[in-house]
Coordinates of C-alpha atoms and ligand atoms in Angstrom, one line a residue:
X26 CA -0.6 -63.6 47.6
X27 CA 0.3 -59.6 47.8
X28 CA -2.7 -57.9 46.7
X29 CA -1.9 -56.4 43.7
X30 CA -1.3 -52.4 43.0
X31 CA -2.2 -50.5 39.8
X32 CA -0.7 -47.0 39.9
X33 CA -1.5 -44.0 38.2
X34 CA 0.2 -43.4 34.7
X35 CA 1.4 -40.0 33.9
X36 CA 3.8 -38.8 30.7
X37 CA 4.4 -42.4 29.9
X38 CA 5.5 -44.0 33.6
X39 CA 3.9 -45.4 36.4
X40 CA 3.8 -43.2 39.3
X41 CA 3.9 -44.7 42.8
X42 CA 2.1 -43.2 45.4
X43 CA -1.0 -43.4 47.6
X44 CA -3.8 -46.1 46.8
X45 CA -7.0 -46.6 47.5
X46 CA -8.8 -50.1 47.5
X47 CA -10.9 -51.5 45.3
X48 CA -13.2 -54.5 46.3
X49 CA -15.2 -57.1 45.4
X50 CA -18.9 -56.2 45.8
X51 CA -20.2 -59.6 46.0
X52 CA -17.6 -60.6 47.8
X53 CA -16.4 -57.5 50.1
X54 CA -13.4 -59.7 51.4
X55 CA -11.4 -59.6 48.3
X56 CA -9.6 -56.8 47.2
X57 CA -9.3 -56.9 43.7
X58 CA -6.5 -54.5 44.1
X59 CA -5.1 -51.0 44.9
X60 CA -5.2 -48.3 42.5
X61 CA -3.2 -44.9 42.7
X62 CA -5.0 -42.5 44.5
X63 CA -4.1 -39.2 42.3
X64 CA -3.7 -35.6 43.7
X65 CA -5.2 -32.3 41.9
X66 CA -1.2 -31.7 41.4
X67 CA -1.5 -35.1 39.5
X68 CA -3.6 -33.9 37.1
X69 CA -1.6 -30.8 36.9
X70 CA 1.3 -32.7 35.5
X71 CA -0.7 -35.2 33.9
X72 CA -2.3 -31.9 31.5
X73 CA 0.7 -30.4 31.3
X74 CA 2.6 -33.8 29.7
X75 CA -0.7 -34.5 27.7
X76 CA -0.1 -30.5 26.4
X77 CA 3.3 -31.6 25.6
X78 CA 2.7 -34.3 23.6
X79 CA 0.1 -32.6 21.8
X80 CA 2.0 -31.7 18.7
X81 CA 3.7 -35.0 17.3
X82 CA 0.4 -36.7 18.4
X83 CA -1.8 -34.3 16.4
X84 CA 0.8 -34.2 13.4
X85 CA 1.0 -38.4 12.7
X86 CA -1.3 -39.1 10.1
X87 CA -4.8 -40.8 11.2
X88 CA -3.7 -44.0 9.9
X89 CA -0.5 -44.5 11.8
X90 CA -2.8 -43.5 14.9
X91 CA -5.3 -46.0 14.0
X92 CA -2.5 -48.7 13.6
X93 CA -2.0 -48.3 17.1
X94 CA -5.3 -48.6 17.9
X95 CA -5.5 -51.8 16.2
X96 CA -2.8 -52.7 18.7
X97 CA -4.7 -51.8 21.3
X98 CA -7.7 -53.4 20.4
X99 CA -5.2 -56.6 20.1
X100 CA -3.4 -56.6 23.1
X101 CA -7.0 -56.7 24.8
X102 CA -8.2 -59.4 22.9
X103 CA -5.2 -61.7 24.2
X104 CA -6.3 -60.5 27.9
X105 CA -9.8 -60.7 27.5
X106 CA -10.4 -63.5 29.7
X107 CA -8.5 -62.3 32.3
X108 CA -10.2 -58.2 31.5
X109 CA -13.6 -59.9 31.8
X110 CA -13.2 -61.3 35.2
X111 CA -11.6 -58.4 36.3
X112 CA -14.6 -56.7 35.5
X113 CA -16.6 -59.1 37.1
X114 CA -15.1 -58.9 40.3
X115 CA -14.9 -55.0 40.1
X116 CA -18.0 -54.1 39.2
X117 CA -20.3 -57.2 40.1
X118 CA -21.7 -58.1 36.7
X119 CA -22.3 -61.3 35.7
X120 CA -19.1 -63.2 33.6
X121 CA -21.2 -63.1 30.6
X122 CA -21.8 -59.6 30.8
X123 CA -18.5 -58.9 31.8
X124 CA -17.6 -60.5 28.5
X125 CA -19.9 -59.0 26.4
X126 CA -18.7 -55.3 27.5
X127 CA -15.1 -55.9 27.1
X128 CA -15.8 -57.5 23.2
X129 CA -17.6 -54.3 22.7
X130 CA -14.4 -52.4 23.7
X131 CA -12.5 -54.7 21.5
X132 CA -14.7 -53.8 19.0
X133 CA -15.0 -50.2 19.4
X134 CA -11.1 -50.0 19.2
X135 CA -11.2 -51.5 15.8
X136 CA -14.4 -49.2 14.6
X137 CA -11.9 -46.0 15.7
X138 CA -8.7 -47.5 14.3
X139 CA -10.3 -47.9 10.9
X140 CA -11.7 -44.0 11.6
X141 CA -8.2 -43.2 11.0
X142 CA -8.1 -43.9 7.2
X143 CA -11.3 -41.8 6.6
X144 CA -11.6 -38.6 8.9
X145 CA -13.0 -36.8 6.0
X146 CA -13.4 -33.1 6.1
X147 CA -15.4 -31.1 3.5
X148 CA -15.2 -29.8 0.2
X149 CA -17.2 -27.5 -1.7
X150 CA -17.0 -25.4 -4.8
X151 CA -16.5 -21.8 -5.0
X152 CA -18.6 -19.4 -6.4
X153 CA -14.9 -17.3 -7.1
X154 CA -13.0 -18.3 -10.0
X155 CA -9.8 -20.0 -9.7
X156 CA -10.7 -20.4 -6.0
X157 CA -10.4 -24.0 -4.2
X158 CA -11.8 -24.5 -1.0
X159 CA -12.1 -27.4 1.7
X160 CA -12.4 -27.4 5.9
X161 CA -10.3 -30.5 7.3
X162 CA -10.8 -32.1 10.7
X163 CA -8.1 -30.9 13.6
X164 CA -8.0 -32.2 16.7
X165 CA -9.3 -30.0 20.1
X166 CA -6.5 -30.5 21.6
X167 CA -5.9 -32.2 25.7
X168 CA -9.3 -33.6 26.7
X169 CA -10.1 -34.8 30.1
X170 CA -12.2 -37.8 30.2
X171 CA -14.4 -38.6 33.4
X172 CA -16.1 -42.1 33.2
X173 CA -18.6 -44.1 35.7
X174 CA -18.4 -47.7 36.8
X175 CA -21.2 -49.2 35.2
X176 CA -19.7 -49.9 32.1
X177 CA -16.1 -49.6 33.5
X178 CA -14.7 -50.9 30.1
X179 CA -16.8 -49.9 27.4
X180 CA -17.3 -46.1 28.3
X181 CA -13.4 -45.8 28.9
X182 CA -13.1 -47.0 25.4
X183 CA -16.1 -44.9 23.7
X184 CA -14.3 -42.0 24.8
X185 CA -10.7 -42.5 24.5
X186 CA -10.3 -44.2 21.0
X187 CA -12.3 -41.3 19.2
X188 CA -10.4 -38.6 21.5
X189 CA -7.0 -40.6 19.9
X190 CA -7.8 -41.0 16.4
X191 CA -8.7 -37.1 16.0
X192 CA -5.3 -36.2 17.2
X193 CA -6.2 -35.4 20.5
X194 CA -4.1 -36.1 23.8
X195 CA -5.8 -37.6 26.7
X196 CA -6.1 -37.3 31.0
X197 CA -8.6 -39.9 31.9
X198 CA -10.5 -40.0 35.7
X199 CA -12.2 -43.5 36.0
X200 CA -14.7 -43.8 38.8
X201 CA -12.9 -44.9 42.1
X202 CA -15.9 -48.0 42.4
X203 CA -14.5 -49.7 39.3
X204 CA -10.9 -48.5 38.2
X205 CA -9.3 -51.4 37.1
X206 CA -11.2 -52.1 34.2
X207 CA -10.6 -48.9 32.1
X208 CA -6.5 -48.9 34.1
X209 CA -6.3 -52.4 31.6
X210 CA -7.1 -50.0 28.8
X211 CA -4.4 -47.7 29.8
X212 CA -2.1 -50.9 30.3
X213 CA -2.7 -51.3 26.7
X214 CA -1.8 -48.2 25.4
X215 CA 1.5 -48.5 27.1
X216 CA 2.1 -51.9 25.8
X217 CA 1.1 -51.0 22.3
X218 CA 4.0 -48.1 22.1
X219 CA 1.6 -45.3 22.7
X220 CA 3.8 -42.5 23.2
X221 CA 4.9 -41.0 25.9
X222 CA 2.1 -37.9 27.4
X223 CA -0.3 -39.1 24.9
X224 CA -2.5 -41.2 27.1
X225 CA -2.9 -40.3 31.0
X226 CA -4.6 -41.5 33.9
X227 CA -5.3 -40.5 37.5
X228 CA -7.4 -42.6 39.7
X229 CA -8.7 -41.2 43.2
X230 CA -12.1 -39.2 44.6
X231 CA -13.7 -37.1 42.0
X232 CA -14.5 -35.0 44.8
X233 CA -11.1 -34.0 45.0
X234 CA -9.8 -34.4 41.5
X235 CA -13.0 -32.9 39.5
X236 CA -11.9 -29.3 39.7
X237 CA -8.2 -29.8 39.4
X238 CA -10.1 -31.0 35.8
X239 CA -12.2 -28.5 35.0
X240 CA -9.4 -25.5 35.9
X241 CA -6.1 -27.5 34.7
X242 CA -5.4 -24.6 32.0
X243 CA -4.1 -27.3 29.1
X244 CA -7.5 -29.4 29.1
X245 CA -10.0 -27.7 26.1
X246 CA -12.7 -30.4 26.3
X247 CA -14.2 -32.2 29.3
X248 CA -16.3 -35.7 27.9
X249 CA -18.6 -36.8 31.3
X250 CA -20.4 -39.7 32.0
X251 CA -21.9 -39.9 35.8
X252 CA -25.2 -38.6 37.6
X253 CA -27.0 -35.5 37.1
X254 CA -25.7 -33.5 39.5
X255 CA -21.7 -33.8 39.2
X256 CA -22.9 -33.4 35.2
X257 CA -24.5 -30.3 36.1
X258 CA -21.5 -28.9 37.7
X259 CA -19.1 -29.8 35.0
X260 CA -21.5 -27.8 33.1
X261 CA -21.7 -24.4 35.3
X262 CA -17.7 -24.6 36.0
X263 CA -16.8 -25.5 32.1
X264 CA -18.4 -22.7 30.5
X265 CA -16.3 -20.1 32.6
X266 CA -13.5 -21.4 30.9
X267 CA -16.0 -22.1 27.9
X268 CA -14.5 -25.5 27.3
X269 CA -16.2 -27.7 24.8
X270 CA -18.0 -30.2 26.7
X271 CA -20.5 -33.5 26.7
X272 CA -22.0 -34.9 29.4
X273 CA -24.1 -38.1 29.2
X274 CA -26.2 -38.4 32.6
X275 CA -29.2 -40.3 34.4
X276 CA -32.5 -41.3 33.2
X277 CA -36.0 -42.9 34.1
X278 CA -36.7 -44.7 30.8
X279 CA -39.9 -46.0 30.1
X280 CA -40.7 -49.2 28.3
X281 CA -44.6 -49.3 26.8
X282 CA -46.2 -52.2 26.2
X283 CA -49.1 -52.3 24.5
X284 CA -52.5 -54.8 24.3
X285 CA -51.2 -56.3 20.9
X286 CA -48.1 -56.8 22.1
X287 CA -46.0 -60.1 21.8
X288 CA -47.3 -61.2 25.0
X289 CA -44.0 -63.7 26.0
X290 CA -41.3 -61.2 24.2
X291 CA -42.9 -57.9 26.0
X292 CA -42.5 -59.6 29.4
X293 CA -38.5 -61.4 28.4
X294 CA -37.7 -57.5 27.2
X295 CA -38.8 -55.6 30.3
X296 CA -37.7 -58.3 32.8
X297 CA -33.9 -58.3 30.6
X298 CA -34.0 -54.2 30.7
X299 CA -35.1 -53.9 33.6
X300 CA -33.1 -56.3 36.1
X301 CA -29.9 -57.3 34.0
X302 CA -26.4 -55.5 35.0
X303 CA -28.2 -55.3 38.4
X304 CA -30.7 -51.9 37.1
X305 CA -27.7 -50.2 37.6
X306 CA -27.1 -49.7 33.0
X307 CA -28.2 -45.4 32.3
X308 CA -30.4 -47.4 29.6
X309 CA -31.9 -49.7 31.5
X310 CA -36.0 -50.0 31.9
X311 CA -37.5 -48.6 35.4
X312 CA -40.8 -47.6 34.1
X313 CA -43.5 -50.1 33.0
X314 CA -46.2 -48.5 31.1
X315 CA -48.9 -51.1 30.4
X316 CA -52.2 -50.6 28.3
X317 CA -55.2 -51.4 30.6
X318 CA -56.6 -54.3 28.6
X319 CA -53.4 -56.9 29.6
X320 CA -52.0 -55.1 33.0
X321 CA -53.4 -57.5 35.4
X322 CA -52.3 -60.7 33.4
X323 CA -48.8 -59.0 32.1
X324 CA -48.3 -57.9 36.1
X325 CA -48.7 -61.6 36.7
X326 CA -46.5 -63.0 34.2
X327 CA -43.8 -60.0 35.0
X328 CA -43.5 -61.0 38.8
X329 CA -43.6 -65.0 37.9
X330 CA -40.4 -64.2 35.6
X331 CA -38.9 -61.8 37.9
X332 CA -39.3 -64.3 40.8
X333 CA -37.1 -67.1 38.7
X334 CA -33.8 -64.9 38.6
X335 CA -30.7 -66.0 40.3
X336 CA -29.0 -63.3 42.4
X337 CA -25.4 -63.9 43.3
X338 CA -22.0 -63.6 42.6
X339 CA -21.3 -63.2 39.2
X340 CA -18.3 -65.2 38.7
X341 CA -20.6 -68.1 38.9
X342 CA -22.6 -70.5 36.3
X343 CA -26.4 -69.5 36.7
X344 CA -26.3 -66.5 37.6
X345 CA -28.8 -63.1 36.2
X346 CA -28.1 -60.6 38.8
X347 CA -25.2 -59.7 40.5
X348 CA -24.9 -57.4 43.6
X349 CA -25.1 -53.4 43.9
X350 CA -21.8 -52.0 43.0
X351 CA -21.3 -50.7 46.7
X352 CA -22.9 -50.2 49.6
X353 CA -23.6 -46.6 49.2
X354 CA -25.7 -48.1 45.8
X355 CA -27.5 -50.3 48.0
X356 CA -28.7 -48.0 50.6
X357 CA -30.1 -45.9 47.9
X358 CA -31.8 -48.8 46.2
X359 CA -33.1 -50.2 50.0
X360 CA -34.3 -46.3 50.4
X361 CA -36.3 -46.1 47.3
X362 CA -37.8 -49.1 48.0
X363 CA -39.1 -48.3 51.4
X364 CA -40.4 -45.0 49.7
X365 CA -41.9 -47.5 47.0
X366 CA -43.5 -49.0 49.9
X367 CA -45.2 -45.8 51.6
X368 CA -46.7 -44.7 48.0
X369 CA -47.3 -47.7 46.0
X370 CA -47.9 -50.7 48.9
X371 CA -46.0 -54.0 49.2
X372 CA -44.2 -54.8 46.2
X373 CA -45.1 -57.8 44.6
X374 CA -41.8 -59.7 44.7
X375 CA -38.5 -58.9 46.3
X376 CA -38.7 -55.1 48.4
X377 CA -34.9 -56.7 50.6
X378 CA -31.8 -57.2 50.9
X379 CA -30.5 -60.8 50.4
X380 CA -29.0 -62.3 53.4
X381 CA -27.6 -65.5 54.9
X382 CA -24.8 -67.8 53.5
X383 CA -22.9 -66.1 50.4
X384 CA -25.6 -63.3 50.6
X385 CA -23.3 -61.8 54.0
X386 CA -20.2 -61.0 51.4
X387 CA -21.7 -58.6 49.3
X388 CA -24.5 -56.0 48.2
X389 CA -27.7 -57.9 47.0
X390 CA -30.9 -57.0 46.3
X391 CA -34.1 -58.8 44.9
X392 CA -35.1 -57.8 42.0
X393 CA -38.1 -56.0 43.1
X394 CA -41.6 -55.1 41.3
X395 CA -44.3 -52.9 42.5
X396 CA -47.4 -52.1 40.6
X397 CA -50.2 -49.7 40.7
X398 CA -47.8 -46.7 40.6
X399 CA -48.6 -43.7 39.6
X400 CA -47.0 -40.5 37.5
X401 CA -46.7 -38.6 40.5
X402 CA -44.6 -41.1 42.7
X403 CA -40.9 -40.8 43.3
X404 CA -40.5 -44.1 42.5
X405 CA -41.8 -43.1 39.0
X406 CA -39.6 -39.5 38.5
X407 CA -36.4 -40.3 39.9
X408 CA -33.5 -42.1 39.0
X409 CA -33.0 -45.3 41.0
X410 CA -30.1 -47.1 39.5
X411 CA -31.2 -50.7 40.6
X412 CA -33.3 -53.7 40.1
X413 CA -36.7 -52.2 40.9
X414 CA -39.4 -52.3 38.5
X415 CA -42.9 -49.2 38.5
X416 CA -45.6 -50.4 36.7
X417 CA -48.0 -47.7 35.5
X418 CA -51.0 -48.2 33.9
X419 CA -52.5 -46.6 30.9
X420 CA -56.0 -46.2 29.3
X421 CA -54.4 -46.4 25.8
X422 CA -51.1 -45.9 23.0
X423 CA -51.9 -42.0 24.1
X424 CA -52.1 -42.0 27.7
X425 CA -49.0 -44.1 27.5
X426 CA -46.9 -41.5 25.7
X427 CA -48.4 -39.1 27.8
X428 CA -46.9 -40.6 30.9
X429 CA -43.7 -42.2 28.8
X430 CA -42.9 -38.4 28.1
X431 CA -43.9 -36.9 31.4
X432 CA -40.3 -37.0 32.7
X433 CA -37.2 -34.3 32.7
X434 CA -35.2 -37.5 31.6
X435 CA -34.9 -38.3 28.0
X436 CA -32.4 -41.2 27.8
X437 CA -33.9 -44.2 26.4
X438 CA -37.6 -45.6 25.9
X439 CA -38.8 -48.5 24.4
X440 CA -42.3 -49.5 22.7
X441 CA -43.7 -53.5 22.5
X442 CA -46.0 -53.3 19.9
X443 CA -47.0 -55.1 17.0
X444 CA -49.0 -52.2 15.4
X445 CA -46.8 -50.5 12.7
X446 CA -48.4 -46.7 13.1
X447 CA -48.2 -47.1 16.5
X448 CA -44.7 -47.7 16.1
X449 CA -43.8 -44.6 13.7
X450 CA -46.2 -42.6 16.2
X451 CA -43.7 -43.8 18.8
X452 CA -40.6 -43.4 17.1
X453 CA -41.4 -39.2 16.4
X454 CA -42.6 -38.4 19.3
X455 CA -40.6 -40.2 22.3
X456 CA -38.7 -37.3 24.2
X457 CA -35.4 -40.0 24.3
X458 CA -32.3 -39.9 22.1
X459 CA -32.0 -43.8 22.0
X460 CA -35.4 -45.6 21.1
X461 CA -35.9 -49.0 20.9
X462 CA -38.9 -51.3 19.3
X463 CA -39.4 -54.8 20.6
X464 CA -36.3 -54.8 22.2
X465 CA -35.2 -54.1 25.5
X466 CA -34.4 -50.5 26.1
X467 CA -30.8 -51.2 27.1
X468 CA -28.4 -52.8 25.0
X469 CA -26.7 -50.2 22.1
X470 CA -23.9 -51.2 19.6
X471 CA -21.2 -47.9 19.1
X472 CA -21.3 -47.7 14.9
X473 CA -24.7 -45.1 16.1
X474 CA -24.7 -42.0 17.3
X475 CA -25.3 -42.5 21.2
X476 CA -26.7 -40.2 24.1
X477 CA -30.3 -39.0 25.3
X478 CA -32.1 -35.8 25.1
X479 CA -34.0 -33.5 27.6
X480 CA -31.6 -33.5 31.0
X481 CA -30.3 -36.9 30.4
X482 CA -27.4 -35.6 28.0
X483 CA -25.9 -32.1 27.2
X484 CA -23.7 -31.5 23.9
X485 CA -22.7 -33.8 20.9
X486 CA -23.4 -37.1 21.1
X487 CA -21.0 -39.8 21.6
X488 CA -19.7 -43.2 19.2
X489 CA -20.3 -44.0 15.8
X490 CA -19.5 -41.2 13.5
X491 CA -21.1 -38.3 15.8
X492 CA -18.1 -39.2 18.1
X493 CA -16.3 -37.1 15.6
X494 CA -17.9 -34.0 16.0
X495 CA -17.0 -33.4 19.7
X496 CA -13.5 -34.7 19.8
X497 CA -12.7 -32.7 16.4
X498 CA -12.9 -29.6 14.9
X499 CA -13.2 -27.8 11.8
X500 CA -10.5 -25.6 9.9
X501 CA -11.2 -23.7 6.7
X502 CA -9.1 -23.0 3.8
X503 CA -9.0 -20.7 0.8
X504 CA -6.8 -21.0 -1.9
X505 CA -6.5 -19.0 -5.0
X506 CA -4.4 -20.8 -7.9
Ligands
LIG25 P1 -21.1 -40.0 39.5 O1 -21.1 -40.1 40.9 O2 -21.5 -38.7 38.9 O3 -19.6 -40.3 39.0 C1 -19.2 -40.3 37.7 C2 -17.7 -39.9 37.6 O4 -17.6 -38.5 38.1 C3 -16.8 -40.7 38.5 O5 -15.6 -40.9 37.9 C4 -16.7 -39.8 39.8 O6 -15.5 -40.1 40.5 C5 -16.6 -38.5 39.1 N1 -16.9 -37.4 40.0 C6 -17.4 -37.4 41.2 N2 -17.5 -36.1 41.7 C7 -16.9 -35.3 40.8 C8 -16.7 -33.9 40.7 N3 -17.0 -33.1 41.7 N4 -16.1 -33.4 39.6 C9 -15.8 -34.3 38.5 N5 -16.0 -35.6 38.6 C10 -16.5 -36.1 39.7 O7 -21.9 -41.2 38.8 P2 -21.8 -42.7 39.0 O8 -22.5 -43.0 40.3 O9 -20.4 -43.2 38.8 O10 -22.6 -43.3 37.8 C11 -24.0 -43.5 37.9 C12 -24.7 -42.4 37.1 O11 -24.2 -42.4 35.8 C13 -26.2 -42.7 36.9 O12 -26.9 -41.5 37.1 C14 -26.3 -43.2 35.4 O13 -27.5 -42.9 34.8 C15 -25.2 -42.3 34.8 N6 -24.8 -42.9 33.6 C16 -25.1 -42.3 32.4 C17 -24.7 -42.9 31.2 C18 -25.1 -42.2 29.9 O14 -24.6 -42.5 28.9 N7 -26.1 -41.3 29.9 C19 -24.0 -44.0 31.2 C20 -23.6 -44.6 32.4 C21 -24.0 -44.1 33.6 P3 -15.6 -41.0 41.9 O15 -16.0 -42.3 41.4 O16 -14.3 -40.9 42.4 O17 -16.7 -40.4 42.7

């Protein structure tokens, strides 16, 4: 069978052209397919068709928009086995994962369509007689979208469906490790009768397309999802042009567990945040903070769970973890590990790459745990992006916060506790913008305001109804009558 090609779409057609491949990282011998492999005049022409269709886009009324998102969000429900697996063999999550990610892009299709209907500006009286006076919601205008692959689906979706229902037109960059995922999105759009310009995507190196993004003179707003430092440089190139712009970026996100914890849960919820989707989720768990009273017998019970996960390949039954997303991924986990090593001794479980058999195909790791690490470790400052666990120790609830806090990251942070003031304690004074109690630190729903604080996030904050605020704007009338 001819490997299969998915080309770029620009002002409603697919453009042939050079590709780039995309493969299986747990099984490196399958190409999943080849995507189009865009051009900085790409996204010329893809801004300039977005600008074009700007005016009948932003002039249909929010509900006819959202009954095209409805379509959307249909059309992928009839593909979503096939979506799933796609993702699966992309991006190396498990099948159930895989799954859950694309019925959360479903979903968030739906929550946007229905956005449509409401879109609600503001109204307020005047202190002047015979004076009536509202602001209504207009859109920004072309926004470019630049997405990671770690949620290849779902972040795709978080950004385009709010970007449509304001009105806004769209040039989407997905990340070259993981295109095909967010190109079914795209698929969608065209198959729901999206119009032409409205919707388009360029595939290919962010390297070269990034600043064709930031300078294409249509695009007002740049939404960003990615590491640190590309974030950063969206940030210093975007304000020359002062374009509106949000950028969602890494973190080291603590979980705390605390002596009156539930013992069993504590251990599930930092083994689930820390090790599912492979480490490799911006939410996921890499610190362990532990109160001094239970670290030795919560170290114990961490490494016996951790040691009963299945690595493999993801299409399969069983499986927990699947591999690194590429090999470039791996190194850097295998590095941080044998840094791990030098500062914190042999970890207690994992600390390799899996080999032999199946193993030879792709990128695994074992899910890895060292202990006795302290605040001043690499291991315990920078972002790894993988299936290695720090544990910390801490004298007490304060000392915890003290080192939960002690980070430039601000992403997500979770508390086990069953102490309710400990809790509220918790809850107002976490540097994070996503906060979690008893649950794992990972693992959001979109109807909430999403997206950290400190240097994990810059600008408004995307989903639920903050979405809104960035991909809209206000315009303010007077009338005398
Ligand atoms: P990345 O290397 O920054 O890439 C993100 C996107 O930016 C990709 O589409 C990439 O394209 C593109 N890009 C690369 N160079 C660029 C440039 N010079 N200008 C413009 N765009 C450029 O990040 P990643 O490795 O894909 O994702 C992992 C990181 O994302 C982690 O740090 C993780 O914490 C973070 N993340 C954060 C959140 C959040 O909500 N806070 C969510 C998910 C992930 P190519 O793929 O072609 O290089």
């Amino acid at each position: 069978m001819s490997t299969p090609i998915f080309p770029n779409y620009i002002d409603g057609a697919w453009v042939e052209g050079p590709t780039f491949e995309n493969r299986n990282p747990a099984d490196t011998s399958e190409v999943v397919g080849l995507h189009g492999k865009g051009s900085a005049e790409d996204i010329q022409r893809a801004a300039d068709a977005a600008q074009s269709a700007l005016p009948t886009w932003s002039a249909m009324s929010g509900p006819a928009r959202g009954a095209l998102l409805y379509k959307i969000a249909d059309i992928l429900d009839r593909k979503f086995e096939q979506i799933s697996a796609d993702m699966t063999r992309e991006e190396g999550k498990t099948l159930p994962e895989a799954k859950g990610e694309v019925r959360r892009s479903i979903n968030i299709f739906r929550y946007f369509a229905g956005e449509g209907s409401r879109m609600a500006g503001v109204m307020a009286p005047s202190e002047r007689d015979r004076v009536h006076m509202f602001a209504l919601r207009k859109p920004v205008g072309v926004v470019g979208l630049i997405t990671p692959w770690n949620f290849p689906s779902a972040i795709p979706a978080w950004k385009l469906a709010p970007a449509l229902i304001c009105g806004n037109t769209v040039v989407m960059k997905p990340a070259s490790a993981a295109p095909l995922s967010a190109w079914r999105i795209i698929e969608a759009c065209h198959e729901a009768g999206v119009p032409k310009g409205v919707v388009n995507f360029v595939g290919g190196s962010g390297g070269t397309l990034g600043a064709a993004i930031v300078n294409a003179k249509p695009i007002k707003a740049i939404s960003f999802t990615g590491s640190c430092e590309i974030g950063n440089w969206i940030h210093t190139e975007a304000s020359k042009r002062h374009l509106r712009i949000q950028l969602e970026m890494g973190g080291k996100n603590p979980t705390i567990v605390l002596a009156d914890a539930d013992f069993g849960s504590a251990v599930e919820n930092c083994v689930n945040a820390t090790f599912f989707s492979t480490g490799q989720k911006c939410t996921a768990t890499s610190r362990v903070i532990v109160e001094e009273g239970i670290y030795d017998k919560f170290v114990a019970a961490v490494v016996e769970r951790t040691k009963k996960l299945k690595v493999g390949n993801g299409m399969q039954a069983g499986i927990d973890i699947g591999p690194c997303v590429d090999e470039g991924q791996m190194d850097t986990v295998l590095r941080y590990i044998e840094i791990g090593r030098k500062e914190a001794g042999e970890p207690l479980t994992g600390g390799h790459r899996l080999t032999g058999g199946d193993y030879d195909k792709g990128y695994f790791v074992e899910p890895t745990v060292f202990a006795n690490v302290t605040e001043d470790m690499v291991i315990a400052r920078e972002e790894i992006f993988g299936p290695v666990m720090a544990i910390l120790k801490a004298r007490d609830f304060q000392h915890a916060m003290q080192l939960a806090n002690g980070s430039d990251f601000g992403l997500s942070a979770s508390l086990q506790t069953t102490n309710l003031s400990r809790m509220f304690e918790y809850i107002y004074g976490i540097e994070a913008g996503l906060v979690t109690v008893n649950l794992p630190s990972a693992g959001v729903e979109y109807q909430l305001p999403f997206g950290g604080s400190k240097d994990s996030s810059f600008g408004p904050k995307e989903q639920g109804p903050a979405a809104l605020e960035f991909y809209s704007d206000h315009k303010t009338v007077y009338i005398k009558y």
